[in-house]
Amino acid sequence: KQEVTQIPAALSVPEGENLVLNCSFTDSAIYNLQWFRQDPGKGLTSLLLIQSSQREQTSGRLNASLDKSSGRSTLYIAASQPGDSATYLCAVRLREETSGSRLTFGEGTQLTVNP
Amino acid sequence: GAGVSQSPSNKVTEKGKDVELRCDPISGHTALYWYRQSLGQGLEFLIYFQGNSAPDKSGLPSDRFSAERTGGSVSTLTIQRTQQEDSAVYLCASSLQVNTEAFFGQGTRLTVV
């Protein structure tokens, strides 16, 4: 059974800092990995999707990396802003045909960026 | 609409009543997923639809839960004889094809009193 772990569970940083959020998964036979953010009381917003054949993806101040063999992904946020405050979730899709296309989620990292 | 739409956004129901939650996926998306997010917990997979294939119902927690997807578009999640432990945010997502980027709706917050 795929398990996804996110460390740290919570993180508080001053505005302007660069930061890294970590995601690890137990089954390396993934199809892809997706990072989301969730604001309080809201749904999930897709940030980045990394295919298993890719090493990283970038979108603006966000950079996500994937090391499939070690079962790890990181989300790097540059020059953090108070508006980045949210819960960040990573989710993986297994290659198993029988599991279909379900995403398995981590518990999330709650990020607070202080002005 | 441009995104995944869910209704209602909030639902309060009495224990024992049935509820229906609706999801309108992004137009043209063939895959549709339902997840549940309980307070302070992660997202729990419930059910997955892909085109005309049989749905993956392996995540449904009990036989009180069912879902259908009509015409390959709108989906309805039905919870019969609701219990207090059913209180959660129910999230729907869709993706263009199998294994492509998933987009989520804003969720339905269900409270069973």
PDB file of C-alpha atoms in Angstrom:
ATOM      1  CA  LYS A   1       0.000   0.000   0.000  1.00  0.00           C
ATOM      2  CA  GLN A   2       1.343   3.398  -1.009  1.00  0.00           C
ATOM      3  CA  GLU A   3       2.024   5.735   1.907  1.00  0.00           C
ATOM      4  CA  VAL A   4       2.848   9.399   1.483  1.00  0.00           C
ATOM      5  CA  THR A   5       4.534  11.418   4.223  1.00  0.00           C
ATOM      6  CA  GLN A   6       5.079  15.165   4.342  1.00  0.00           C
ATOM      7  CA  ILE A   7       7.609  16.871   6.555  1.00  0.00           C
ATOM      8  CA  PRO A   8       7.356  19.224   8.330  1.00  0.00           C
ATOM      9  CA  ALA A   9       3.706  19.184   9.373  1.00  0.00           C
ATOM     10  CA  ALA A  10       3.858  22.922   9.973  1.00  0.00           C
ATOM     11  CA  LEU A  11       6.314  25.650   9.079  1.00  0.00           C
ATOM     12  CA  SER A  12       6.437  29.334   9.958  1.00  0.00           C
ATOM     13  CA  VAL A  13       8.886  31.650   8.177  1.00  0.00           C
ATOM     14  CA  PRO A  14       9.415  35.392   7.763  1.00  0.00           C
ATOM     15  CA  GLU A  15       8.520  36.976   4.457  1.00  0.00           C
ATOM     16  CA  GLY A  16      11.225  36.771   1.817  1.00  0.00           C
ATOM     17  CA  GLU A  17      12.739  33.457   2.898  1.00  0.00           C
ATOM     18  CA  ASN A  18      13.297  30.599   0.503  1.00  0.00           C
ATOM     19  CA  LEU A  19      11.877  27.345   1.812  1.00  0.00           C
ATOM     20  CA  VAL A  20      11.604  23.657   1.020  1.00  0.00           C
ATOM     21  CA  LEU A  21       8.703  21.323   1.668  1.00  0.00           C
ATOM     22  CA  ASN A  22       9.332  17.591   1.628  1.00  0.00           C
ATOM     23  CA  CYS A  23       7.264  14.662   0.434  1.00  0.00           C
ATOM     24  CA  SER A  24       8.224  10.987   0.570  1.00  0.00           C
ATOM     25  CA  PHE A  25       6.413   7.923  -0.725  1.00  0.00           C
ATOM     26  CA  THR A  26       6.935   4.237  -0.085  1.00  0.00           C
ATOM     27  CA  ASP A  27       6.218   2.744  -3.525  1.00  0.00           C
ATOM     28  CA  SER A  28       8.502   4.152  -6.215  1.00  0.00           C
ATOM     29  CA  ALA A  29       6.399   2.702  -9.068  1.00  0.00           C
ATOM     30  CA  ILE A  30       4.546   5.959  -9.531  1.00  0.00           C
ATOM     31  CA  TYR A  31       3.064   7.377 -12.698  1.00  0.00           C
ATOM     32  CA  ASN A  32       3.301  10.994 -11.605  1.00  0.00           C
ATOM     33  CA  LEU A  33       3.250  13.295  -8.578  1.00  0.00           C
ATOM     34  CA  GLN A  34       1.174  16.414  -8.120  1.00  0.00           C
ATOM     35  CA  TRP A  35       1.558  19.307  -5.658  1.00  0.00           C
ATOM     36  CA  PHE A  36      -1.494  21.240  -4.463  1.00  0.00           C
ATOM     37  CA  ARG A  37      -2.201  24.114  -2.129  1.00  0.00           C
ATOM     38  CA  GLN A  38      -5.311  24.351   0.000  1.00  0.00           C
ATOM     39  CA  ASP A  39      -6.483  27.573   1.584  1.00  0.00           C
ATOM     40  CA  PRO A  40      -8.672  27.349   4.720  1.00  0.00           C
ATOM     41  CA  GLY A  41     -12.205  26.274   3.873  1.00  0.00           C
ATOM     42  CA  LYS A  42     -11.379  25.923   0.186  1.00  0.00           C
ATOM     43  CA  GLY A  43     -10.732  23.182  -2.305  1.00  0.00           C
ATOM     44  CA  LEU A  44      -7.354  22.181  -3.707  1.00  0.00           C
ATOM     45  CA  THR A  45      -5.493  24.252  -6.274  1.00  0.00           C
ATOM     46  CA  SER A  46      -3.094  22.378  -8.539  1.00  0.00           C
ATOM     47  CA  LEU A  47       0.438  23.818  -8.485  1.00  0.00           C
ATOM     48  CA  LEU A  48       2.677  21.430 -10.383  1.00  0.00           C
ATOM     49  CA  LEU A  49       2.500  17.984 -11.959  1.00  0.00           C
ATOM     50  CA  ILE A  50       5.700  15.978 -12.416  1.00  0.00           C
ATOM     51  CA  GLN A  51       5.699  12.892 -14.597  1.00  0.00           C
ATOM     52  CA  SER A  52       7.753   9.917 -13.420  1.00  0.00           C
ATOM     53  CA  SER A  53      10.219  10.486 -16.268  1.00  0.00           C
ATOM     54  CA  GLN A  54      10.866  14.086 -15.199  1.00  0.00           C
ATOM     55  CA  ARG A  55      13.268  15.398 -12.584  1.00  0.00           C
ATOM     56  CA  GLU A  56      11.689  18.782 -11.950  1.00  0.00           C
ATOM     57  CA  GLN A  57       9.006  21.274 -12.918  1.00  0.00           C
ATOM     58  CA  THR A  58       8.944  25.016 -12.450  1.00  0.00           C
ATOM     59  CA  SER A  59       6.139  27.537 -12.251  1.00  0.00           C
ATOM     60  CA  GLY A  60       7.005  31.073 -11.257  1.00  0.00           C
ATOM     61  CA  ARG A  61       8.547  31.039  -7.779  1.00  0.00           C
ATOM     62  CA  LEU A  62       7.789  27.335  -7.365  1.00  0.00           C
ATOM     63  CA  ASN A  63      10.098  24.486  -8.281  1.00  0.00           C
ATOM     64  CA  ALA A  64       9.244  20.860  -7.658  1.00  0.00           C
ATOM     65  CA  SER A  65      11.771  18.063  -7.940  1.00  0.00           C
ATOM     66  CA  LEU A  66      11.292  14.316  -8.097  1.00  0.00           C
ATOM     67  CA  ASP A  67      13.686  11.523  -7.183  1.00  0.00           C
ATOM     68  CA  LYS A  68      11.634   8.452  -7.923  1.00  0.00           C
ATOM     69  CA  SER A  69      14.268   5.929  -6.932  1.00  0.00           C
ATOM     70  CA  SER A  70      14.533   7.311  -3.417  1.00  0.00           C
ATOM     71  CA  GLY A  71      10.821   8.029  -3.152  1.00  0.00           C
ATOM     72  CA  ARG A  72      11.152  11.745  -2.584  1.00  0.00           C
ATOM     73  CA  SER A  73       9.872  15.024  -3.918  1.00  0.00           C
ATOM     74  CA  THR A  74      10.546  18.563  -2.764  1.00  0.00           C
ATOM     75  CA  LEU A  75       8.663  21.782  -3.366  1.00  0.00           C
ATOM     76  CA  TYR A  76      10.901  24.831  -3.312  1.00  0.00           C
ATOM     77  CA  ILE A  77       9.278  28.226  -2.799  1.00  0.00           C
ATOM     78  CA  ALA A  78      11.492  31.224  -3.525  1.00  0.00           C
ATOM     79  CA  ALA A  79      11.111  34.626  -1.899  1.00  0.00           C
ATOM     80  CA  SER A  80       8.075  33.599   0.140  1.00  0.00           C
ATOM     81  CA  GLN A  81       5.159  36.008   0.550  1.00  0.00           C
ATOM     82  CA  PRO A  82       2.291  36.174   3.074  1.00  0.00           C
ATOM     83  CA  GLY A  83      -0.033  35.113   0.257  1.00  0.00           C
ATOM     84  CA  ASP A  84       1.813  31.791   0.103  1.00  0.00           C
ATOM     85  CA  SER A  85       0.349  30.888   3.501  1.00  0.00           C
ATOM     86  CA  ALA A  86      -1.699  27.732   2.986  1.00  0.00           C
ATOM     87  CA  THR A  87      -1.529  23.974   3.408  1.00  0.00           C
ATOM     88  CA  TYR A  88       0.583  22.283   0.759  1.00  0.00           C
ATOM     89  CA  LEU A  89      -0.293  18.727  -0.234  1.00  0.00           C
ATOM     90  CA  CYS A  90       1.556  16.256  -2.379  1.00  0.00           C
ATOM     91  CA  ALA A  91      -0.171  13.331  -4.056  1.00  0.00           C
ATOM     92  CA  VAL A  92       1.160  10.386  -6.054  1.00  0.00           C
ATOM     93  CA  ARG A  93      -0.405   8.179  -8.701  1.00  0.00           C
ATOM     94  CA  LEU A  94       0.702   4.558  -8.882  1.00  0.00           C
ATOM     95  CA  ARG A  95       1.415   2.766 -12.115  1.00  0.00           C
ATOM     96  CA  GLU A  96      -0.664  -0.241 -11.108  1.00  0.00           C
ATOM     97  CA  GLU A  97      -3.467  -0.751 -13.570  1.00  0.00           C
ATOM     98  CA  THR A  98      -5.722  -2.099 -10.875  1.00  0.00           C
ATOM     99  CA  SER A  99      -5.437   1.081  -8.811  1.00  0.00           C
ATOM    100  CA  GLY A 100      -6.743   3.089 -11.707  1.00  0.00           C
ATOM    101  CA  SER A 101      -5.911   6.728 -11.491  1.00  0.00           C
ATOM    102  CA  ARG A 102      -6.424   7.387  -7.805  1.00  0.00           C
ATOM    103  CA  LEU A 103      -4.205   9.911  -6.073  1.00  0.00           C
ATOM    104  CA  THR A 104      -2.749   9.043  -2.681  1.00  0.00           C
ATOM    105  CA  PHE A 105      -2.244  12.156  -0.552  1.00  0.00           C
ATOM    106  CA  GLY A 106       0.104  13.128   2.209  1.00  0.00           C
ATOM    107  CA  GLU A 107      -1.168  14.855   5.345  1.00  0.00           C
ATOM    108  CA  GLY A 108       0.108  18.217   4.159  1.00  0.00           C
ATOM    109  CA  THR A 109       2.447  20.941   5.396  1.00  0.00           C
ATOM    110  CA  GLN A 110       0.783  23.999   6.889  1.00  0.00           C
ATOM    111  CA  LEU A 111       2.853  27.009   5.853  1.00  0.00           C
ATOM    112  CA  THR A 112       2.644  30.435   7.471  1.00  0.00           C
ATOM    113  CA  VAL A 113       4.622  33.319   5.991  1.00  0.00           C
ATOM    114  CA  ASN A 114       4.812  36.225   8.405  1.00  0.00           C
ATOM    115  CA  PRO A 115       4.973  39.820   7.103  1.00  0.00           C
TER     116      PRO A 115
ATOM    117  CA  GLY B   1     -17.935  26.884 -16.212  1.00  0.00           C
ATOM    118  CA  ALA B   2     -14.173  26.873 -16.312  1.00  0.00           C
ATOM    119  CA  GLY B   3     -13.606  24.752 -13.229  1.00  0.00           C
ATOM    120  CA  VAL B   4     -15.069  21.852 -11.291  1.00  0.00           C
ATOM    121  CA  SER B   5     -18.318  22.907  -9.672  1.00  0.00           C
ATOM    122  CA  GLN B   6     -19.811  21.299  -6.581  1.00  0.00           C
ATOM    123  CA  SER B   7     -23.173  21.854  -4.945  1.00  0.00           C
ATOM    124  CA  PRO B   8     -24.274  22.557  -2.379  1.00  0.00           C
ATOM    125  CA  SER B   9     -21.268  24.265  -0.815  1.00  0.00           C
ATOM    126  CA  ASN B  10     -22.649  23.530   2.643  1.00  0.00           C
ATOM    127  CA  LYS B  11     -25.176  20.969   3.823  1.00  0.00           C
ATOM    128  CA  VAL B  12     -26.513  20.408   7.318  1.00  0.00           C
ATOM    129  CA  THR B  13     -28.623  17.310   7.752  1.00  0.00           C
ATOM    130  CA  GLU B  14     -30.141  15.338  10.564  1.00  0.00           C
ATOM    131  CA  LYS B  15     -28.760  11.950  11.487  1.00  0.00           C
ATOM    132  CA  GLY B  16     -30.537   9.219   9.556  1.00  0.00           C
ATOM    133  CA  LYS B  17     -31.455  11.363   6.562  1.00  0.00           C
ATOM    134  CA  ASP B  18     -30.172  10.762   3.033  1.00  0.00           C
ATOM    135  CA  VAL B  19     -28.105  13.396   1.216  1.00  0.00           C
ATOM    136  CA  GLU B  20     -27.020  13.914  -2.374  1.00  0.00           C
ATOM    137  CA  LEU B  21     -23.906  15.826  -3.345  1.00  0.00           C
ATOM    138  CA  ARG B  22     -23.394  16.988  -6.906  1.00  0.00           C
ATOM    139  CA  CYS B  23     -20.263  17.446  -8.995  1.00  0.00           C
ATOM    140  CA  ASP B  24     -19.996  19.084 -12.419  1.00  0.00           C
ATOM    141  CA  PRO B  25     -16.565  18.265 -13.855  1.00  0.00           C
ATOM    142  CA  ILE B  26     -14.649  20.376 -16.329  1.00  0.00           C
ATOM    143  CA  SER B  27     -16.189  19.938 -19.773  1.00  0.00           C
ATOM    144  CA  GLY B  28     -14.491  17.177 -21.741  1.00  0.00           C
ATOM    145  CA  HIS B  29     -12.800  15.578 -18.740  1.00  0.00           C
ATOM    146  CA  THR B  30     -13.223  11.827 -18.841  1.00  0.00           C
ATOM    147  CA  ALA B  31     -12.028  11.010 -15.314  1.00  0.00           C
ATOM    148  CA  LEU B  32     -13.875  12.027 -12.140  1.00  0.00           C
ATOM    149  CA  TYR B  33     -12.912  11.373  -8.519  1.00  0.00           C
ATOM    150  CA  TRP B  34     -14.547  11.776  -5.125  1.00  0.00           C
ATOM    151  CA  TYR B  35     -12.503  12.293  -1.983  1.00  0.00           C
ATOM    152  CA  ARG B  36     -13.417  12.962   1.640  1.00  0.00           C
ATOM    153  CA  GLN B  37     -11.511  15.216   4.016  1.00  0.00           C
ATOM    154  CA  SER B  38     -12.394  14.861   7.675  1.00  0.00           C
ATOM    155  CA  LEU B  39     -11.401  17.492  10.211  1.00  0.00           C
ATOM    156  CA  GLY B  40      -7.671  17.394  10.814  1.00  0.00           C
ATOM    157  CA  GLN B  41      -7.172  14.426   8.508  1.00  0.00           C
ATOM    158  CA  GLY B  42      -5.848  13.841   5.036  1.00  0.00           C
ATOM    159  CA  LEU B  43      -7.799  13.212   1.868  1.00  0.00           C
ATOM    160  CA  GLU B  44      -9.455   9.820   1.680  1.00  0.00           C
ATOM    161  CA  PHE B  45     -10.208   8.316  -1.739  1.00  0.00           C
ATOM    162  CA  LEU B  46     -13.836   7.281  -2.206  1.00  0.00           C
ATOM    163  CA  ILE B  47     -14.587   6.444  -5.836  1.00  0.00           C
ATOM    164  CA  TYR B  48     -13.237   6.996  -9.355  1.00  0.00           C
ATOM    165  CA  PHE B  49     -14.978   7.070 -12.745  1.00  0.00           C
ATOM    166  CA  GLN B  50     -13.176   6.796 -16.084  1.00  0.00           C
ATOM    167  CA  GLY B  51     -15.187   7.076 -19.274  1.00  0.00           C
ATOM    168  CA  ASN B  52     -17.517   4.123 -19.730  1.00  0.00           C
ATOM    169  CA  SER B  53     -15.428   1.771 -17.602  1.00  0.00           C
ATOM    170  CA  ALA B  54     -16.762   0.282 -14.389  1.00  0.00           C
ATOM    171  CA  PRO B  55     -16.041   2.704 -11.527  1.00  0.00           C
ATOM    172  CA  ASP B  56     -13.420   1.954  -8.888  1.00  0.00           C
ATOM    173  CA  LYS B  57     -15.568   1.854  -5.747  1.00  0.00           C
ATOM    174  CA  SER B  58     -12.899   0.408  -3.486  1.00  0.00           C
ATOM    175  CA  GLY B  59     -12.694   3.513  -1.302  1.00  0.00           C
ATOM    176  CA  LEU B  60     -16.353   3.737  -0.326  1.00  0.00           C
ATOM    177  CA  PRO B  61     -16.445   3.280   3.475  1.00  0.00           C
ATOM    178  CA  SER B  62     -19.770   1.441   3.681  1.00  0.00           C
ATOM    179  CA  ASP B  63     -22.750   0.369   1.620  1.00  0.00           C
ATOM    180  CA  ARG B  64     -24.519   3.548   2.705  1.00  0.00           C
ATOM    181  CA  PHE B  65     -22.329   5.363   0.180  1.00  0.00           C
ATOM    182  CA  SER B  66     -22.953   5.216  -3.553  1.00  0.00           C
ATOM    183  CA  ALA B  67     -22.178   7.339  -6.576  1.00  0.00           C
ATOM    184  CA  GLU B  68     -23.171   7.535 -10.173  1.00  0.00           C
ATOM    185  CA  ARG B  69     -22.061   9.462 -13.169  1.00  0.00           C
ATOM    186  CA  THR B  70     -24.677  10.144 -15.806  1.00  0.00           C
ATOM    187  CA  GLY B  71     -23.799  10.623 -19.443  1.00  0.00           C
ATOM    188  CA  GLY B  72     -20.124  10.712 -18.638  1.00  0.00           C
ATOM    189  CA  SER B  73     -20.469  14.150 -17.077  1.00  0.00           C
ATOM    190  CA  VAL B  74     -22.285  15.104 -13.861  1.00  0.00           C
ATOM    191  CA  SER B  75     -21.768  12.883 -10.832  1.00  0.00           C
ATOM    192  CA  THR B  76     -23.858  12.472  -7.697  1.00  0.00           C
ATOM    193  CA  LEU B  77     -22.564  11.056  -4.427  1.00  0.00           C
ATOM    194  CA  THR B  78     -25.357   9.720  -2.236  1.00  0.00           C
ATOM    195  CA  ILE B  79     -25.059   8.971   1.456  1.00  0.00           C
ATOM    196  CA  GLN B  80     -27.986   7.082   2.960  1.00  0.00           C
ATOM    197  CA  ARG B  81     -28.949   7.094   6.639  1.00  0.00           C
ATOM    198  CA  THR B  82     -26.257   9.636   7.467  1.00  0.00           C
ATOM    199  CA  GLN B  83     -24.227   9.257  10.646  1.00  0.00           C
ATOM    200  CA  GLN B  84     -22.283  11.892  12.575  1.00  0.00           C
ATOM    201  CA  GLU B  85     -18.994  10.361  11.450  1.00  0.00           C
ATOM    202  CA  ASP B  86     -19.997  11.189   7.870  1.00  0.00           C
ATOM    203  CA  SER B  87     -19.429  14.877   8.677  1.00  0.00           C
ATOM    204  CA  ALA B  88     -16.579  16.021   6.443  1.00  0.00           C
ATOM    205  CA  VAL B  89     -15.738  18.010   3.348  1.00  0.00           C
ATOM    206  CA  TYR B  90     -16.467  16.024   0.208  1.00  0.00           C
ATOM    207  CA  LEU B  91     -14.219  16.987  -2.687  1.00  0.00           C
ATOM    208  CA  CYS B  92     -14.670  16.184  -6.346  1.00  0.00           C
ATOM    209  CA  ALA B  93     -11.944  16.328  -8.976  1.00  0.00           C
ATOM    210  CA  SER B  94     -11.711  15.724 -12.688  1.00  0.00           C
ATOM    211  CA  SER B  95      -8.919  15.180 -15.182  1.00  0.00           C
ATOM    212  CA  LEU B  96      -8.818  15.219 -18.952  1.00  0.00           C
ATOM    213  CA  GLN B  97      -7.655  11.639 -19.233  1.00  0.00           C
ATOM    214  CA  VAL B  98      -6.390   8.880 -17.006  1.00  0.00           C
ATOM    215  CA  ASN B  99      -3.216   9.947 -15.204  1.00  0.00           C
ATOM    216  CA  THR B 100      -3.308  13.592 -16.216  1.00  0.00           C
ATOM    217  CA  GLU B 101      -3.471  16.658 -13.965  1.00  0.00           C
ATOM    218  CA  ALA B 102      -6.390  16.597 -11.544  1.00  0.00           C
ATOM    219  CA  PHE B 103      -8.439  19.708 -10.806  1.00  0.00           C
ATOM    220  CA  PHE B 104     -10.547  19.962  -7.677  1.00  0.00           C
ATOM    221  CA  GLY B 105     -13.793  21.702  -6.868  1.00  0.00           C
ATOM    222  CA  GLN B 106     -14.374  23.816  -3.772  1.00  0.00           C
ATOM    223  CA  GLY B 107     -15.999  20.946  -1.927  1.00  0.00           C
ATOM    224  CA  THR B 108     -19.231  20.362  -0.069  1.00  0.00           C
ATOM    225  CA  ARG B 109     -19.046  20.692   3.701  1.00  0.00           C
ATOM    226  CA  LEU B 110     -21.437  18.136   5.175  1.00  0.00           C
ATOM    227  CA  THR B 111     -22.478  18.411   8.804  1.00  0.00           C
ATOM    228  CA  VAL B 112     -24.631  15.687  10.327  1.00  0.00           C
ATOM    229  CA  VAL B 113     -26.371  16.758  13.532  1.00  0.00           C
TER     230      VAL B 113
END
